[in-house]
Every structure is written in structure tokens, then in C-alpha cells.
JSON list of C-alpha atoms in Angstrom, two decimals:
[
{"chain": "A", "resi": 1, "resn": "UNK", "atom": "CA", "xyz": [-5.26, -15.70, 1.82]},
{"chain": "A", "resi": 2, "resn": "UNK", "atom": "CA", "xyz": [-8.16, -14.18, -0.11]},
{"chain": "A", "resi": 3, "resn": "UNK", "atom": "CA", "xyz": [-9.13, -14.83, -3.69]},
{"chain": "A", "resi": 4, "resn": "UNK", "atom": "CA", "xyz": [-10.84, -13.00, -6.54]},
{"chain": "A", "resi": 5, "resn": "UNK", "atom": "CA", "xyz": [-14.27, -14.32, -7.45]},
{"chain": "A", "resi": 6, "resn": "UNK", "atom": "CA", "xyz": [-14.97, -13.54, -11.08]},
{"chain": "A", "resi": 7, "resn": "UNK", "atom": "CA", "xyz": [-18.15, -13.73, -13.15]},
{"chain": "A", "resi": 8, "resn": "UNK", "atom": "CA", "xyz": [-17.98, -11.97, -16.53]},
{"chain": "A", "resi": 9, "resn": "UNK", "atom": "CA", "xyz": [-17.14, -8.31, -15.66]},
{"chain": "A", "resi": 10, "resn": "UNK", "atom": "CA", "xyz": [-17.81, -8.79, -11.93]},
{"chain": "A", "resi": 11, "resn": "UNK", "atom": "CA", "xyz": [-14.91, -9.22, -9.49]},
{"chain": "A", "resi": 12, "resn": "UNK", "atom": "CA", "xyz": [-15.07, -9.57, -5.71]},
{"chain": "A", "resi": 13, "resn": "UNK", "atom": "CA", "xyz": [-12.29, -10.03, -3.17]},
{"chain": "A", "resi": 14, "resn": "UNK", "atom": "CA", "xyz": [-13.19, -12.48, -0.41]},
{"chain": "A", "resi": 15, "resn": "UNK", "atom": "CA", "xyz": [-11.47, -14.86, 2.00]},
{"chain": "A", "resi": 16, "resn": "UNK", "atom": "CA", "xyz": [-12.26, -18.59, 2.46]},
{"chain": "A", "resi": 17, "resn": "UNK", "atom": "CA", "xyz": [-15.24, -18.92, 4.77]},
{"chain": "A", "resi": 18, "resn": "UNK", "atom": "CA", "xyz": [-16.70, -15.54, 3.80]},
{"chain": "A", "resi": 19, "resn": "UNK", "atom": "CA", "xyz": [-20.16, -15.04, 2.33]},
{"chain": "A", "resi": 20, "resn": "UNK", "atom": "CA", "xyz": [-20.82, -12.92, -0.75]},
{"chain": "A", "resi": 21, "resn": "UNK", "atom": "CA", "xyz": [-24.30, -11.50, -1.33]},
{"chain": "A", "resi": 22, "resn": "UNK", "atom": "CA", "xyz": [-25.09, -10.10, -4.76]},
{"chain": "A", "resi": 23, "resn": "UNK", "atom": "CA", "xyz": [-28.04, -9.80, -7.10]},
{"chain": "A", "resi": 24, "resn": "UNK", "atom": "CA", "xyz": [-26.66, -12.97, -8.72]},
{"chain": "A", "resi": 25, "resn": "UNK", "atom": "CA", "xyz": [-27.26, -14.91, -5.52]},
{"chain": "A", "resi": 26, "resn": "UNK", "atom": "CA", "xyz": [-25.53, -15.76, -2.27]},
{"chain": "A", "resi": 27, "resn": "UNK", "atom": "CA", "xyz": [-22.10, -17.34, -2.56]},
{"chain": "A", "resi": 28, "resn": "UNK", "atom": "CA", "xyz": [-20.54, -19.30, 0.30]},
{"chain": "A", "resi": 29, "resn": "UNK", "atom": "CA", "xyz": [-16.76, -19.47, -0.16]},
{"chain": "A", "resi": 30, "resn": "UNK", "atom": "CA", "xyz": [-15.49, -22.90, 0.99]},
{"chain": "A", "resi": 31, "resn": "UNK", "atom": "CA", "xyz": [-12.61, -23.05, 3.46]},
{"chain": "A", "resi": 32, "resn": "UNK", "atom": "CA", "xyz": [-10.67, -25.32, 1.08]},
{"chain": "A", "resi": 33, "resn": "UNK", "atom": "CA", "xyz": [-11.23, -23.22, -2.07]},
{"chain": "A", "resi": 34, "resn": "UNK", "atom": "CA", "xyz": [-8.36, -23.17, -4.58]},
{"chain": "A", "resi": 35, "resn": "UNK", "atom": "CA", "xyz": [-7.52, -21.01, -7.63]},
{"chain": "A", "resi": 36, "resn": "UNK", "atom": "CA", "xyz": [-9.21, -22.42, -10.71]},
{"chain": "A", "resi": 37, "resn": "UNK", "atom": "CA", "xyz": [-12.23, -23.73, -8.81]},
{"chain": "A", "resi": 38, "resn": "UNK", "atom": "CA", "xyz": [-15.71, -22.79, -10.02]},
{"chain": "A", "resi": 39, "resn": "UNK", "atom": "CA", "xyz": [-18.26, -22.20, -7.28]},
{"chain": "A", "resi": 40, "resn": "UNK", "atom": "CA", "xyz": [-21.92, -21.31, -7.71]},
{"chain": "A", "resi": 41, "resn": "UNK", "atom": "CA", "xyz": [-24.33, -19.01, -5.90]},
{"chain": "A", "resi": 42, "resn": "UNK", "atom": "CA", "xyz": [-27.55, -20.44, -4.53]},
{"chain": "A", "resi": 43, "resn": "UNK", "atom": "CA", "xyz": [-29.12, -19.28, -7.82]},
{"chain": "A", "resi": 44, "resn": "UNK", "atom": "CA", "xyz": [-26.62, -21.29, -9.86]},
{"chain": "A", "resi": 45, "resn": "UNK", "atom": "CA", "xyz": [-24.44, -18.40, -11.07]},
{"chain": "A", "resi": 46, "resn": "UNK", "atom": "CA", "xyz": [-20.84, -19.62, -11.54]},
{"chain": "A", "resi": 47, "resn": "UNK", "atom": "CA", "xyz": [-17.83, -17.70, -10.24]},
{"chain": "A", "resi": 48, "resn": "UNK", "atom": "CA", "xyz": [-14.26, -18.58, -11.15]},
{"chain": "A", "resi": 49, "resn": "UNK", "atom": "CA", "xyz": [-11.71, -18.41, -8.32]},
{"chain": "A", "resi": 50, "resn": "UNK", "atom": "CA", "xyz": [-8.52, -16.55, -9.17]},
{"chain": "A", "resi": 51, "resn": "UNK", "atom": "CA", "xyz": [-5.33, -15.99, -7.18]},
{"chain": "A", "resi": 52, "resn": "UNK", "atom": "CA", "xyz": [-4.87, -12.55, -5.67]},
{"chain": "A", "resi": 53, "resn": "UNK", "atom": "CA", "xyz": [-2.22, -10.36, -7.30]},
{"chain": "A", "resi": 54, "resn": "UNK", "atom": "CA", "xyz": [-0.71, -7.08, -6.15]},
{"chain": "A", "resi": 55, "resn": "UNK", "atom": "CA", "xyz": [-2.75, -4.73, -8.39]},
{"chain": "A", "resi": 56, "resn": "UNK", "atom": "CA", "xyz": [-5.94, -6.35, -7.08]},
{"chain": "A", "resi": 57, "resn": "UNK", "atom": "CA", "xyz": [-5.23, -4.73, -3.71]},
{"chain": "A", "resi": 58, "resn": "UNK", "atom": "CA", "xyz": [-5.56, -1.29, -5.30]},
{"chain": "A", "resi": 59, "resn": "UNK", "atom": "CA", "xyz": [-8.68, -2.26, -7.23]},
{"chain": "A", "resi": 60, "resn": "UNK", "atom": "CA", "xyz": [-10.61, -4.06, -4.49]},
{"chain": "A", "resi": 61, "resn": "UNK", "atom": "CA", "xyz": [-9.58, -2.83, -1.03]},
{"chain": "A", "resi": 62, "resn": "UNK", "atom": "CA", "xyz": [-12.19, -0.83, 0.84]},
{"chain": "A", "resi": 63, "resn": "UNK", "atom": "CA", "xyz": [-10.96, 2.74, 0.53]},
{"chain": "A", "resi": 64, "resn": "UNK", "atom": "CA", "xyz": [-10.68, 5.43, 3.17]},
{"chain": "A", "resi": 65, "resn": "UNK", "atom": "CA", "xyz": [-9.04, 7.92, 0.82]},
{"chain": "A", "resi": 66, "resn": "UNK", "atom": "CA", "xyz": [-6.87, 7.94, -2.25]},
{"chain": "A", "resi": 67, "resn": "UNK", "atom": "CA", "xyz": [-4.66, 4.81, -2.03]},
{"chain": "A", "resi": 68, "resn": "UNK", "atom": "CA", "xyz": [-1.07, 4.78, -3.22]},
{"chain": "A", "resi": 69, "resn": "UNK", "atom": "CA", "xyz": [-0.91, 3.85, -6.88]},
{"chain": "A", "resi": 70, "resn": "UNK", "atom": "CA", "xyz": [0.95, 0.69, -7.93]},
{"chain": "A", "resi": 71, "resn": "UNK", "atom": "CA", "xyz": [3.53, 2.78, -9.80]},
{"chain": "A", "resi": 72, "resn": "UNK", "atom": "CA", "xyz": [4.36, 4.69, -6.61]},
{"chain": "A", "resi": 73, "resn": "UNK", "atom": "CA", "xyz": [4.58, 1.45, -4.64]},
{"chain": "A", "resi": 74, "resn": "UNK", "atom": "CA", "xyz": [7.05, 0.22, -7.23]},
{"chain": "A", "resi": 75, "resn": "UNK", "atom": "CA", "xyz": [9.18, 3.33, -6.83]},
{"chain": "A", "resi": 76, "resn": "UNK", "atom": "CA", "xyz": [9.20, 2.97, -3.04]},
{"chain": "A", "resi": 77, "resn": "UNK", "atom": "CA", "xyz": [10.31, -0.65, -3.29]},
{"chain": "A", "resi": 78, "resn": "UNK", "atom": "CA", "xyz": [12.81, 0.05, -6.04]},
{"chain": "A", "resi": 79, "resn": "UNK", "atom": "CA", "xyz": [14.51, 2.94, -4.28]},
{"chain": "A", "resi": 80, "resn": "UNK", "atom": "CA", "xyz": [14.55, 1.45, -0.77]},
{"chain": "A", "resi": 81, "resn": "UNK", "atom": "CA", "xyz": [15.25, -2.18, -1.67]},
{"chain": "A", "resi": 82, "resn": "UNK", "atom": "CA", "xyz": [12.69, -3.45, 0.85]},
{"chain": "A", "resi": 83, "resn": "UNK", "atom": "CA", "xyz": [12.75, -7.26, 0.74]},
{"chain": "A", "resi": 84, "resn": "UNK", "atom": "CA", "xyz": [11.63, -10.36, 2.59]},
{"chain": "A", "resi": 85, "resn": "UNK", "atom": "CA", "xyz": [12.68, -10.33, 6.22]},
{"chain": "A", "resi": 86, "resn": "UNK", "atom": "CA", "xyz": [13.05, -6.54, 6.44]},
{"chain": "A", "resi": 87, "resn": "UNK", "atom": "CA", "xyz": [11.38, -4.56, 9.20]},
{"chain": "A", "resi": 88, "resn": "UNK", "atom": "CA", "xyz": [9.44, -1.51, 8.00]},
{"chain": "A", "resi": 89, "resn": "UNK", "atom": "CA", "xyz": [8.01, 1.38, 10.00]},
{"chain": "A", "resi": 90, "resn": "UNK", "atom": "CA", "xyz": [5.09, 2.97, 8.17]},
{"chain": "A", "resi": 91, "resn": "UNK", "atom": "CA", "xyz": [2.89, 5.96, 9.00]},
{"chain": "A", "resi": 92, "resn": "UNK", "atom": "CA", "xyz": [-0.30, 7.13, 7.32]},
{"chain": "A", "resi": 93, "resn": "UNK", "atom": "CA", "xyz": [-1.68, 3.66, 6.65]},
{"chain": "A", "resi": 94, "resn": "UNK", "atom": "CA", "xyz": [-4.87, 4.90, 5.00]},
{"chain": "A", "resi": 95, "resn": "UNK", "atom": "CA", "xyz": [-6.34, 2.17, 2.81]},
{"chain": "A", "resi": 96, "resn": "UNK", "atom": "CA", "xyz": [-3.20, 0.12, 3.39]},
{"chain": "A", "resi": 97, "resn": "UNK", "atom": "CA", "xyz": [-2.14, -0.62, -0.18]},
{"chain": "A", "resi": 98, "resn": "UNK", "atom": "CA", "xyz": [1.56, 0.02, 0.46]},
{"chain": "A", "resi": 99, "resn": "UNK", "atom": "CA", "xyz": [1.58, -1.89, 3.76]},
{"chain": "A", "resi": 100, "resn": "UNK", "atom": "CA", "xyz": [-0.17, -4.85, 2.13]},
{"chain": "A", "resi": 101, "resn": "UNK", "atom": "CA", "xyz": [2.24, -4.90, -0.82]},
{"chain": "A", "resi": 102, "resn": "UNK", "atom": "CA", "xyz": [5.18, -4.95, 1.59]},
{"chain": "A", "resi": 103, "resn": "UNK", "atom": "CA", "xyz": [3.54, -7.67, 3.67]},
{"chain": "A", "resi": 104, "resn": "UNK", "atom": "CA", "xyz": [3.03, -9.79, 0.56]},
{"chain": "A", "resi": 105, "resn": "UNK", "atom": "CA", "xyz": [6.78, -9.39, -0.05]},
{"chain": "A", "resi": 106, "resn": "UNK", "atom": "CA", "xyz": [7.26, -10.96, 3.39]},
{"chain": "A", "resi": 107, "resn": "UNK", "atom": "CA", "xyz": [8.47, -7.79, 5.06]},
{"chain": "A", "resi": 108, "resn": "UNK", "atom": "CA", "xyz": [7.31, -7.21, 8.65]},
{"chain": "A", "resi": 109, "resn": "UNK", "atom": "CA", "xyz": [5.46, -3.89, 8.86]},
{"chain": "A", "resi": 110, "resn": "UNK", "atom": "CA", "xyz": [4.43, -1.72, 11.80]},
{"chain": "A", "resi": 111, "resn": "UNK", "atom": "CA", "xyz": [1.99, 0.85, 10.44]},
{"chain": "A", "resi": 112, "resn": "UNK", "atom": "CA", "xyz": [0.46, 3.82, 12.29]},
{"chain": "A", "resi": 113, "resn": "UNK", "atom": "CA", "xyz": [-2.91, 5.33, 11.33]},
{"chain": "A", "resi": 114, "resn": "UNK", "atom": "CA", "xyz": [-4.17, 8.29, 13.38]},
{"chain": "A", "resi": 115, "resn": "UNK", "atom": "CA", "xyz": [-7.84, 7.82, 12.43]},
{"chain": "A", "resi": 116, "resn": "UNK", "atom": "CA", "xyz": [-9.42, 4.93, 14.34]},
{"chain": "A", "resi": 117, "resn": "UNK", "atom": "CA", "xyz": [-12.04, 4.14, 11.71]},
{"chain": "A", "resi": 118, "resn": "UNK", "atom": "CA", "xyz": [-9.43, 4.17, 8.96]},
{"chain": "A", "resi": 119, "resn": "UNK", "atom": "CA", "xyz": [-7.25, 1.84, 11.03]},
{"chain": "A", "resi": 120, "resn": "UNK", "atom": "CA", "xyz": [-10.15, -0.62, 11.41]},
{"chain": "A", "resi": 121, "resn": "UNK", "atom": "CA", "xyz": [-10.68, -0.65, 7.65]},
{"chain": "A", "resi": 122, "resn": "UNK", "atom": "CA", "xyz": [-6.95, -1.15, 7.07]},
{"chain": "A", "resi": 123, "resn": "UNK", "atom": "CA", "xyz": [-6.90, -4.14, 9.45]},
{"chain": "A", "resi": 124, "resn": "UNK", "atom": "CA", "xyz": [-9.73, -5.76, 7.50]},
{"chain": "A", "resi": 125, "resn": "UNK", "atom": "CA", "xyz": [-7.87, -5.05, 4.26]},
{"chain": "A", "resi": 126, "resn": "UNK", "atom": "CA", "xyz": [-4.79, -6.74, 5.71]},
{"chain": "A", "resi": 127, "resn": "UNK", "atom": "CA", "xyz": [-6.93, -9.78, 6.53]},
{"chain": "A", "resi": 128, "resn": "UNK", "atom": "CA", "xyz": [-8.21, -9.91, 2.97]},
{"chain": "A", "resi": 129, "resn": "UNK", "atom": "CA", "xyz": [-4.67, -9.58, 1.64]},
{"chain": "A", "resi": 130, "resn": "UNK", "atom": "CA", "xyz": [-3.57, -12.45, 3.87]},
{"chain": "A", "resi": 131, "resn": "UNK", "atom": "CA", "xyz": [-0.89, -10.37, 5.60]},
{"chain": "A", "resi": 132, "resn": "UNK", "atom": "CA", "xyz": [-2.47, -9.59, 8.98]},
{"chain": "A", "resi": 133, "resn": "UNK", "atom": "CA", "xyz": [0.25, -11.77, 10.57]},
{"chain": "A", "resi": 134, "resn": "UNK", "atom": "CA", "xyz": [2.97, -9.56, 9.07]},
{"chain": "A", "resi": 135, "resn": "UNK", "atom": "CA", "xyz": [1.37, -6.09, 9.10]},
{"chain": "A", "resi": 136, "resn": "UNK", "atom": "CA", "xyz": [0.61, -4.62, 12.52]},
{"chain": "A", "resi": 137, "resn": "UNK", "atom": "CA", "xyz": [-1.80, -1.70, 12.02]},
{"chain": "A", "resi": 138, "resn": "UNK", "atom": "CA", "xyz": [-1.76, 0.51, 15.10]},
{"chain": "A", "resi": 139, "resn": "UNK", "atom": "CA", "xyz": [-4.15, 3.33, 15.87]},
{"chain": "A", "resi": 140, "resn": "UNK", "atom": "CA", "xyz": [-2.26, 6.45, 16.87]},
{"chain": "A", "resi": 141, "resn": "UNK", "atom": "CA", "xyz": [0.08, 9.28, 15.95]},
{"chain": "A", "resi": 142, "resn": "UNK", "atom": "CA", "xyz": [3.59, 8.00, 15.28]},
{"chain": "A", "resi": 143, "resn": "UNK", "atom": "CA", "xyz": [5.14, 11.39, 16.08]},
{"chain": "A", "resi": 144, "resn": "UNK", "atom": "CA", "xyz": [3.72, 11.16, 19.61]},
{"chain": "A", "resi": 145, "resn": "UNK", "atom": "CA", "xyz": [5.20, 7.69, 20.12]},
{"chain": "A", "resi": 146, "resn": "UNK", "atom": "CA", "xyz": [8.63, 8.04, 18.60]},
{"chain": "A", "resi": 147, "resn": "UNK", "atom": "CA", "xyz": [10.48, 7.49, 21.88]},
{"chain": "A", "resi": 148, "resn": "UNK", "atom": "CA", "xyz": [8.85, 4.12, 22.47]},
{"chain": "A", "resi": 149, "resn": "UNK", "atom": "CA", "xyz": [9.08, 3.11, 18.79]},
{"chain": "A", "resi": 150, "resn": "UNK", "atom": "CA", "xyz": [12.84, 3.80, 18.85]},
{"chain": "A", "resi": 151, "resn": "UNK", "atom": "CA", "xyz": [13.07, 1.02, 21.43]},
{"chain": "A", "resi": 152, "resn": "UNK", "atom": "CA", "xyz": [11.44, -1.38, 18.95]},
{"chain": "A", "resi": 153, "resn": "UNK", "atom": "CA", "xyz": [14.02, -0.64, 16.26]},
{"chain": "A", "resi": 154, "resn": "UNK", "atom": "CA", "xyz": [16.08, -0.64, 14.31]},
{"chain": "A", "resi": 155, "resn": "UNK", "atom": "CA", "xyz": [14.01, -0.70, 11.13]},
{"chain": "A", "resi": 156, "resn": "UNK", "atom": "CA", "xyz": [15.36, -1.38, 7.65]},
{"chain": "A", "resi": 157, "resn": "UNK", "atom": "CA", "xyz": [13.06, 1.23, 6.09]},
{"chain": "A", "resi": 158, "resn": "UNK", "atom": "CA", "xyz": [10.62, 3.96, 7.03]},
{"chain": "A", "resi": 159, "resn": "UNK", "atom": "CA", "xyz": [7.71, 4.83, 4.70]},
{"chain": "A", "resi": 160, "resn": "UNK", "atom": "CA", "xyz": [5.70, 7.97, 5.41]},
{"chain": "A", "resi": 161, "resn": "UNK", "atom": "CA", "xyz": [2.51, 9.39, 3.89]},
{"chain": "A", "resi": 162, "resn": "UNK", "atom": "CA", "xyz": [1.67, 12.05, 6.49]},
{"chain": "A", "resi": 163, "resn": "UNK", "atom": "CA", "xyz": [1.79, 15.81, 6.73]},
{"chain": "A", "resi": 164, "resn": "UNK", "atom": "CA", "xyz": [4.11, 15.65, 9.75]},
{"chain": "A", "resi": 165, "resn": "UNK", "atom": "CA", "xyz": [6.59, 13.32, 8.05]},
{"chain": "A", "resi": 166, "resn": "UNK", "atom": "CA", "xyz": [9.53, 15.74, 8.59]},
{"chain": "A", "resi": 167, "resn": "UNK", "atom": "CA", "xyz": [9.25, 15.20, 12.36]},
{"chain": "A", "resi": 168, "resn": "UNK", "atom": "CA", "xyz": [9.82, 11.48, 11.82]},
{"chain": "A", "resi": 169, "resn": "UNK", "atom": "CA", "xyz": [12.60, 12.07, 9.28]},
{"chain": "A", "resi": 170, "resn": "UNK", "atom": "CA", "xyz": [14.50, 14.10, 11.89]},
{"chain": "A", "resi": 171, "resn": "UNK", "atom": "CA", "xyz": [14.50, 11.03, 14.14]},
{"chain": "A", "resi": 172, "resn": "UNK", "atom": "CA", "xyz": [15.38, 8.64, 11.31]},
{"chain": "A", "resi": 173, "resn": "UNK", "atom": "CA", "xyz": [19.00, 8.05, 12.45]},
{"chain": "A", "resi": 174, "resn": "UNK", "atom": "CA", "xyz": [17.69, 6.66, 15.76]},
{"chain": "A", "resi": 175, "resn": "UNK", "atom": "CA", "xyz": [15.05, 4.54, 14.01]},
{"chain": "A", "resi": 176, "resn": "UNK", "atom": "CA", "xyz": [16.95, 3.10, 11.06]},
{"chain": "A", "resi": 177, "resn": "UNK", "atom": "CA", "xyz": [19.48, 0.32, 10.82]},
{"chain": "A", "resi": 178, "resn": "UNK", "atom": "CA", "xyz": [22.81, 1.18, 9.21]},
{"chain": "A", "resi": 179, "resn": "UNK", "atom": "CA", "xyz": [22.19, 1.81, 5.51]},
{"chain": "A", "resi": 180, "resn": "UNK", "atom": "CA", "xyz": [18.41, 1.89, 6.03]},
{"chain": "A", "resi": 181, "resn": "UNK", "atom": "CA", "xyz": [16.18, 4.06, 3.87]},
{"chain": "A", "resi": 182, "resn": "UNK", "atom": "CA", "xyz": [13.35, 6.50, 4.42]},
{"chain": "A", "resi": 183, "resn": "UNK", "atom": "CA", "xyz": [10.70, 7.23, 1.78]},
{"chain": "A", "resi": 184, "resn": "UNK", "atom": "CA", "xyz": [8.27, 10.15, 2.04]},
{"chain": "A", "resi": 185, "resn": "UNK", "atom": "CA", "xyz": [5.23, 10.52, -0.20]},
{"chain": "A", "resi": 186, "resn": "UNK", "atom": "CA", "xyz": [4.00, 14.12, -0.49]},
{"chain": "A", "resi": 187, "resn": "UNK", "atom": "CA", "xyz": [1.06, 15.49, -2.51]},
{"chain": "A", "resi": 188, "resn": "UNK", "atom": "CA", "xyz": [2.62, 18.98, -2.54]},
{"chain": "A", "resi": 189, "resn": "UNK", "atom": "CA", "xyz": [6.13, 20.08, -3.44]},
{"chain": "A", "resi": 190, "resn": "UNK", "atom": "CA", "xyz": [6.32, 22.29, -0.33]},
{"chain": "A", "resi": 191, "resn": "UNK", "atom": "CA", "xyz": [5.97, 19.17, 1.84]},
{"chain": "A", "resi": 192, "resn": "UNK", "atom": "CA", "xyz": [8.75, 17.52, -0.12]},
{"chain": "A", "resi": 193, "resn": "UNK", "atom": "CA", "xyz": [11.03, 20.49, 0.51]},
{"chain": "A", "resi": 194, "resn": "UNK", "atom": "CA", "xyz": [10.35, 20.20, 4.26]},
{"chain": "A", "resi": 195, "resn": "UNK", "atom": "CA", "xyz": [11.19, 16.49, 4.13]},
{"chain": "A", "resi": 196, "resn": "UNK", "atom": "CA", "xyz": [14.44, 17.21, 2.28]},
{"chain": "A", "resi": 197, "resn": "UNK", "atom": "CA", "xyz": [15.44, 19.87, 4.80]},
{"chain": "A", "resi": 198, "resn": "UNK", "atom": "CA", "xyz": [14.66, 17.49, 7.67]},
{"chain": "A", "resi": 199, "resn": "UNK", "atom": "CA", "xyz": [16.77, 14.77, 6.04]},
{"chain": "A", "resi": 200, "resn": "UNK", "atom": "CA", "xyz": [19.69, 17.17, 5.67]},
{"chain": "A", "resi": 201, "resn": "UNK", "atom": "CA", "xyz": [19.37, 18.28, 9.32]},
{"chain": "A", "resi": 202, "resn": "UNK", "atom": "CA", "xyz": [19.37, 14.62, 10.38]},
{"chain": "A", "resi": 203, "resn": "UNK", "atom": "CA", "xyz": [22.58, 13.93, 8.48]},
{"chain": "A", "resi": 204, "resn": "UNK", "atom": "CA", "xyz": [20.99, 11.49, 6.05]},
{"chain": "A", "resi": 205, "resn": "UNK", "atom": "CA", "xyz": [22.62, 10.90, 2.69]},
{"chain": "A", "resi": 206, "resn": "UNK", "atom": "CA", "xyz": [21.57, 10.06, -0.89]},
{"chain": "A", "resi": 207, "resn": "UNK", "atom": "CA", "xyz": [18.66, 12.51, -0.67]},
{"chain": "A", "resi": 208, "resn": "UNK", "atom": "CA", "xyz": [16.56, 12.58, -3.86]},
{"chain": "A", "resi": 209, "resn": "UNK", "atom": "CA", "xyz": [13.06, 13.77, -4.74]},
{"chain": "A", "resi": 210, "resn": "UNK", "atom": "CA", "xyz": [11.07, 12.66, -7.78]},
{"chain": "A", "resi": 211, "resn": "UNK", "atom": "CA", "xyz": [7.79, 13.79, -9.22]},
{"chain": "A", "resi": 212, "resn": "UNK", "atom": "CA", "xyz": [5.75, 10.72, -10.12]},
{"chain": "A", "resi": 213, "resn": "UNK", "atom": "CA", "xyz": [4.19, 10.94, -13.57]},
{"chain": "A", "resi": 214, "resn": "UNK", "atom": "CA", "xyz": [2.80, 8.21, -15.76]},
{"chain": "A", "resi": 215, "resn": "UNK", "atom": "CA", "xyz": [0.71, 8.50, -18.92]},
{"chain": "A", "resi": 216, "resn": "UNK", "atom": "CA", "xyz": [-1.24, 5.81, -20.69]},
{"chain": "A", "resi": 217, "resn": "UNK", "atom": "CA", "xyz": [-0.90, 5.49, -24.45]},
{"chain": "A", "resi": 218, "resn": "UNK", "atom": "CA", "xyz": [-3.77, 5.54, -26.95]},
{"chain": "A", "resi": 219, "resn": "UNK", "atom": "CA", "xyz": [-3.37, 3.49, -30.12]},
{"chain": "A", "resi": 220, "resn": "UNK", "atom": "CA", "xyz": [-5.90, 4.36, -32.83]},
{"chain": "A", "resi": 221, "resn": "UNK", "atom": "CA", "xyz": [-6.34, 4.23, -36.58]},
{"chain": "A", "resi": 222, "resn": "UNK", "atom": "CA", "xyz": [-5.01, 7.78, -37.00]},
{"chain": "A", "resi": 223, "resn": "UNK", "atom": "CA", "xyz": [-1.92, 7.17, -34.91]},
{"chain": "A", "resi": 224, "resn": "UNK", "atom": "CA", "xyz": [-0.53, 6.75, -31.43]},
{"chain": "A", "resi": 225, "resn": "UNK", "atom": "CA", "xyz": [-0.28, 9.38, -28.70]},
{"chain": "A", "resi": 226, "resn": "UNK", "atom": "CA", "xyz": [-0.37, 9.79, -24.92]},
{"chain": "A", "resi": 227, "resn": "UNK", "atom": "CA", "xyz": [-3.89, 9.63, -23.55]},
{"chain": "A", "resi": 228, "resn": "UNK", "atom": "CA", "xyz": [-5.54, 12.98, -22.82]},
{"chain": "A", "resi": 229, "resn": "UNK", "atom": "CA", "xyz": [-7.77, 11.40, -20.17]},
{"chain": "A", "resi": 230, "resn": "UNK", "atom": "CA", "xyz": [-6.86, 11.32, -16.50]},
{"chain": "A", "resi": 231, "resn": "UNK", "atom": "CA", "xyz": [-4.06, 12.97, -14.57]},
{"chain": "A", "resi": 232, "resn": "UNK", "atom": "CA", "xyz": [-0.56, 11.55, -14.95]},
{"chain": "A", "resi": 233, "resn": "UNK", "atom": "CA", "xyz": [0.84, 13.35, -11.89]},
{"chain": "A", "resi": 234, "resn": "UNK", "atom": "CA", "xyz": [0.21, 11.87, -8.46]},
{"chain": "A", "resi": 235, "resn": "UNK", "atom": "CA", "xyz": [2.76, 13.49, -6.16]},
{"chain": "A", "resi": 236, "resn": "UNK", "atom": "CA", "xyz": [6.36, 13.57, -5.02]},
{"chain": "A", "resi": 237, "resn": "UNK", "atom": "CA", "xyz": [8.56, 10.91, -3.48]},
{"chain": "A", "resi": 238, "resn": "UNK", "atom": "CA", "xyz": [11.59, 11.82, -1.39]},
{"chain": "A", "resi": 239, "resn": "UNK", "atom": "CA", "xyz": [14.20, 9.21, -0.52]},
{"chain": "A", "resi": 240, "resn": "UNK", "atom": "CA", "xyz": [17.12, 9.37, 1.91]},
{"chain": "A", "resi": 241, "resn": "UNK", "atom": "CA", "xyz": [19.42, 6.94, 3.63]},
{"chain": "A", "resi": 242, "resn": "UNK", "atom": "CA", "xyz": [21.18, 6.51, 6.92]},
{"chain": "A", "resi": 243, "resn": "UNK", "atom": "CA", "xyz": [24.88, 6.34, 6.23]},
{"chain": "A", "resi": 244, "resn": "UNK", "atom": "CA", "xyz": [26.53, 3.05, 7.06]}
]
């Protein structure tokens, strides 16, 4: 399990035994470090050790693209009911935020990433999140390996963040356990439509698509209003279920 090392406005995510090199000095993280400890660099700069929390994954993972936002992770978990002990098939690992969240919930995740370099980064991120024993990041195209993956099933949920997600959705009945869910994240509404059509063709039920929007609020002396900074829209989430 990794920890946050905090000094004023500086935060670093490191595992016990790692070394941190900064302009504040070199910090050796002890193997027996605990939250609440204060450790110093060789220059005497103190860092407070804090326990890792879910949002820290989004803030501190090495990124290979735009990671899934915590709000979208929450929607995936809320609509699929993924819980401890569940088996999840994931594709489009990317940075690995979703896979790591699910691993920290004690789900067992098999995640496919087609880009080898991205997969290597995701494996390191899983190590930092302390879930490399529960999240198996595989390099490859899931759609090309569906026949062999079917033999590894059934899975309680499938989570997809890939352009070819509909091809996997069509095979969902063979991959999912009875009552299992599939969740598809799409940046474009056209992709969501394709996922919905694939779910209908596959005979899945409870098919719903949501646009994910969230706006921060500004509270000032003149009054309160939604923030005009940033983009509230991130994409579309489609959910479906294998009938019991």
C-alpha cells in the first residue's frame, strides 16, 4: 500500500521502500512507515505521511490520457453494484483509475490495454494503489481474445472504455453471470447509440444511457452561482444487464 507524502502544498504518492527526489532533498520511505508519521529528507525537510484515499488515485497516478473522473467511477459502481468479491472484466485500462478503484473495493479485475506502454504505466499505478494482487493488467485487444476470455468467466460486471465496445457488448451474455451488468463509457453520443443497439441485439435488459454532467458552485459576496470555469460534461455512460 502506498501513502501520500505531504509538505505544505506538495503531495507525492510513493510506496514503502521507494525513494523520492525533490528540490527539498532526498526522502527514503521506510518499509514500516505508517499514516501520521513524519519523515525528513536528507536536508531536514519534514513530510507528513497520509493514508491513500480514492480521489488521490485521480490526482497522483501517472497519466497516459484523460483518466475517468471520480464522479463517473461513482456512477459505474452505483449502477452496476460492483462489490467485494466480484469478478470484473475491464477494457481500455488507460491510466487505470477505474480498475484501481474497483481493486480497492476488493473486486478482482482483469483489465485489457491495447497499448503496451500504457499497460506498463497502469501496472505501476496498480502497484502504487496497492491492488496489483487484485488487478491483472493485460496487454492486448480484448475483442481479439473474447473466445478465450469467455472460458475464464463468468464475470459479475464488464466495464468498457474503448471505441470497439459494442463488439464486446454483443458477447456480454456469454461473458456475464446471471444478473451481471455491463457499463460502457463513451466520449461521443454516436458511440453510445452503437452500444445501446449492441445491447438490444444481445438481448440485454435494463438498458439506460446517461450524460455525465457536474458543475462546481461559486460562493461570493454578490451571491452564489454555478462556476463558469471548466467543462461540466465528460461523456456518456450506458448500462445494461444480463437477465437472470
